[in-house]
Amino acid sequence: MHVLVSSEAMLGIALVELGLVVTPGPNMIYLVSRSIAQSRRAGLISLAGVGVGFGVYLLAASVGLATLFALVPEIYVTLKLAGAAYLLWLAWNAFRPGGNSVFATQELEPDRPRKLFGMGLLTCLLNPKIAILYISVLPQFLDPARGHVGTQSMILGLIQTAVGVGVNAIFVVTASSVAVFLTRRPTWMRIHRYLTGTALAAFAIRLATDKARPLATH
């Protein structure tokens, strides 16, 4: 039986997503802070919005988003640099005097489920890491010789979504416990804050200096 997507491609996209999701970014920051400040249930509702955001990118990739950026690279470069600037801003917030770890407890007004879902969706859609994953990275795993690349994009995107939602769910469920652990150990809290800032800055620099171009999927 002909297989549209190779096991190497499936493993590759899963590992890429795993590396991205464990690197602190907008999705993790929002989900963890909401879970700590409100409840695990609030964090999981927000995560549902993030999952739908993945689906929006997946649909766009399957119908040729990467093709648009391949044809108009200026749009791609602009979005990439804007995303890098946003990540550098998040890194500065972690490094600056008085900055907080993503797991630091903070006061947030409780939000209704609809707003939690909407903010999760918006955070995902504006997340430069996810945008670059679908625009530039995912097409690298497509093989036109295996069949319809739109279907391949769908399969690989579903794998990415499963990994992303699954790992983020672990962060949501364990956020409060990790926050308590770090609050009682200020040194560990500072170390986590600096590691977070370093990871965000490194990803931002890599994003800004990456010479790769999006590949057309059609």
C-alpha positions as semicolon CSV with decimal commas, in nm:
position;residue;x (nm);y (nm);z (nm)
1;M;0,000;0,000;0,000
2;H;0,132;0,343;-0,096
3;V;0,208;0,565;0,204
4;L;0,176;0,941;0,147
5;V;0,405;1,043;0,434
6;S;0,722;0,859;0,533
7;S;0,789;0,760;0,894
8;E;1,101;0,980;0,882
9;A;0,889;1,285;0,794
10;M;0,637;1,209;1,070
11;L;0,913;1,163;1,328
12;G;1,090;1,474;1,202
13;I;0,791;1,706;1,236
14;A;0,711;1,557;1,579
15;L;1,065;1,627;1,703
16;V;1,063;1,980;1,561
17;E;0,734;2,057;1,735
18;L;0,858;1,904;2,059
19;G;1,163;2,131;2,047
20;L;0,946;2,435;1,982
21;V;0,681;2,363;2,243
22;V;0,930;2,314;2,530
23;T;1,097;2,646;2,441
24;P;0,906;2,917;2,630
25;G;0,699;3,130;2,395
26;P;0,367;3,315;2,375
27;N;0,152;3,001;2,395
28;M;0,327;2,859;2,700
29;I;0,341;3,195;2,877
30;Y;-0,031;3,254;2,834
31;L;-0,142;2,900;2,919
32;V;0,077;2,868;3,227
33;S;-0,007;3,214;3,363
34;R;-0,380;3,158;3,312
35;S;-0,365;2,814;3,472
36;I;-0,179;2,946;3,778
37;A;-0,387;3,261;3,821
38;Q;-0,730;3,108;3,758
39;S;-0,741;2,728;3,742
40;R;-0,637;2,422;3,546
41;R;-0,981;2,426;3,385
42;A;-0,918;2,781;3,262
43;G;-0,582;2,673;3,125
44;L;-0,736;2,379;2,942
45;I;-1,011;2,596;2,790
46;S;-0,741;2,835;2,671
47;L;-0,550;2,535;2,532
48;A;-0,859;2,441;2,329
49;G;-0,832;2,782;2,162
50;V;-0,464;2,719;2,092
51;G;-0,556;2,386;1,934
52;V;-0,805;2,556;1,703
53;G;-0,530;2,804;1,613
54;F;-0,313;2,512;1,507
55;G;-0,604;2,397;1,292
56;V;-0,630;2,737;1,122
57;Y;-0,263;2,727;1,029
58;L;-0,299;2,367;0,917
59;L;-0,587;2,453;0,687
60;A;-0,401;2,752;0,547
61;A;-0,091;2,542;0,484
62;S;-0,294;2,274;0,311
63;V;-0,449;2,522;0,067
64;G;-0,121;2,686;-0,022
65;L;-0,018;2,948;0,234
66;A;0,346;2,863;0,178
67;T;0,295;2,915;-0,195
68;L;0,180;3,272;-0,131
69;F;0,489;3,348;0,072
70;A;0,712;3,182;-0,184
71;L;0,563;3,408;-0,452
72;V;0,573;3,722;-0,234
73;P;0,881;3,675;-0,013
74;E;0,862;4,034;0,119
75;I;0,552;3,942;0,321
76;Y;0,731;3,639;0,462
77;V;1,037;3,844;0,562
78;T;0,823;4,113;0,725
79;L;0,630;3,862;0,935
80;K;0,949;3,680;1,028
81;L;1,120;3,998;1,151
82;A;0,806;4,106;1,338
83;G;0,796;3,769;1,509
84;A;1,165;3,792;1,602
85;A;1,108;4,139;1,751
86;Y;0,817;4,006;1,958
87;L;1,027;3,720;2,093
88;L;1,307;3,964;2,184
89;W;1,052;4,172;2,375
90;L;0,947;3,861;2,569
91;A;1,314;3,782;2,636
92;W;1,371;4,134;2,772
93;N;1,074;4,094;3,005
94;A;1,241;3,783;3,145
95;F;1,587;3,943;3,178
96;R;1,496;4,290;3,300
97;P;1,531;4,379;3,669
98;G;1,216;4,273;3,844
99;G;1,118;4,041;3,559
100;N;0,916;3,731;3,630
101;S;0,943;3,367;3,541
102;V;0,660;3,223;3,331
103;F;0,576;3,017;3,643
104;A;0,568;3,316;3,880
105;T;0,233;3,357;4,052
106;Q;0,049;3,671;3,946
107;E;-0,289;3,834;3,987
108;L;-0,514;3,807;3,681
109;E;-0,882;3,887;3,660
110;P;-1,083;3,566;3,604
111;D;-1,204;3,539;3,245
112;R;-1,516;3,369;3,115
113;P;-1,474;3,051;2,907
114;R;-1,550;3,232;2,580
115;K;-1,274;3,487;2,643
116;L;-1,031;3,217;2,759
117;F;-1,090;3,026;2,436
118;G;-1,062;3,341;2,224
119;M;-0,739;3,454;2,387
120;G;-0,588;3,109;2,342
121;L;-0,683;3,119;1,974
122;L;-0,545;3,472;1,927
123;T;-0,222;3,392;2,110
124;C;-0,165;3,095;1,881
125;L;-0,246;3,286;1,562
126;L;-0,001;3,562;1,658
127;N;0,269;3,320;1,772
128;P;0,568;3,364;1,536
129;K;0,701;3,018;1,620
130;I;0,387;2,850;1,490
131;A;0,370;3,074;1,185
132;I;0,728;2,995;1,085
133;L;0,672;2,624;1,150
134;Y;0,389;2,609;0,897
135;I;0,531;2,861;0,652
136;S;0,888;2,739;0,629
137;V;0,960;2,422;0,826
138;L;0,668;2,192;0,746
139;P;0,716;2,219;0,366
140;Q;1,067;2,079;0,411
141;F;0,909;1,742;0,499
142;L;0,686;1,723;0,191
143;D;0,769;1,486;-0,094
144;P;0,578;1,554;-0,419
145;A;0,675;1,208;-0,544
146;R;0,457;1,049;-0,274
147;G;0,134;1,214;-0,382
148;H;-0,082;1,519;-0,311
149;V;0,123;1,758;-0,100
150;G;-0,188;1,921;0,048
151;T;-0,284;1,588;0,202
152;Q;0,072;1,541;0,322
153;S;0,056;1,885;0,487
154;M;-0,267;1,783;0,660
155;I;-0,118;1,461;0,798
156;L;0,201;1,626;0,922
157;G;0,002;1,917;1,066
158;L;-0,219;1,679;1,263
159;I;0,093;1,518;1,410
160;Q;0,230;1,860;1,502
161;T;-0,102;1,954;1,662
162;A;-0,116;1,633;1,865
163;V;0,235;1,690;2,001
164;G;0,178;2,060;2,066
165;V;-0,155;2,018;2,244
166;G;-0,035;1,716;2,440
167;V;0,281;1,878;2,576
168;N;0,105;2,207;2,650
169;A;-0,160;2,012;2,841
170;I;0,116;1,876;3,065
171;F;0,235;2,232;3,130
172;V;-0,119;2,342;3,217
173;V;-0,182;2,053;3,457
174;T;0,154;2,084;3,636
175;A;0,184;2,466;3,631
176;S;0,059;2,525;3,985
177;S;0,286;2,261;4,134
178;V;0,589;2,395;3,949
179;A;0,498;2,751;4,054
180;V;0,486;2,651;4,422
181;F;0,822;2,474;4,390
182;L;0,990;2,776;4,230
183;T;0,828;3,032;4,463
184;R;0,980;2,854;4,759
185;R;1,321;2,855;4,590
186;P;1,404;3,208;4,467
187;T;1,736;3,099;4,320
188;W;1,566;2,839;4,102
189;M;1,309;3,100;4,002
190;R;1,588;3,334;3,883
191;I;1,763;3,051;3,699
192;H;1,440;2,958;3,522
193;R;1,379;3,322;3,430
194;Y;1,728;3,360;3,280
195;L;1,701;3,029;3,094
196;T;1,366;3,137;2,954
197;G;1,506;3,472;2,841
198;T;1,808;3,305;2,682
199;A;1,593;3,054;2,493
200;L;1,361;3,327;2,365
201;A;1,651;3,551;2,257
202;A;1,830;3,263;2,085
203;F;1,519;3,166;1,892
204;A;1,456;3,530;1,796
205;I;1,810;3,572;1,663
206;R;1,790;3,245;1,473
207;L;1,455;3,348;1,329
208;A;1,581;3,690;1,219
209;T;1,900;3,558;1,060
210;D;1,759;3,245;0,897
211;K;1,813;3,265;0,522
212;A;1,565;2,986;0,440
213;R;1,278;3,069;0,211
214;P;0,929;2,917;0,228
215;L;0,872;2,636;-0,017
216;A;0,565;2,616;-0,237
217;T;0,336;2,326;-0,149
218;H;0,153;2,308;-0,480
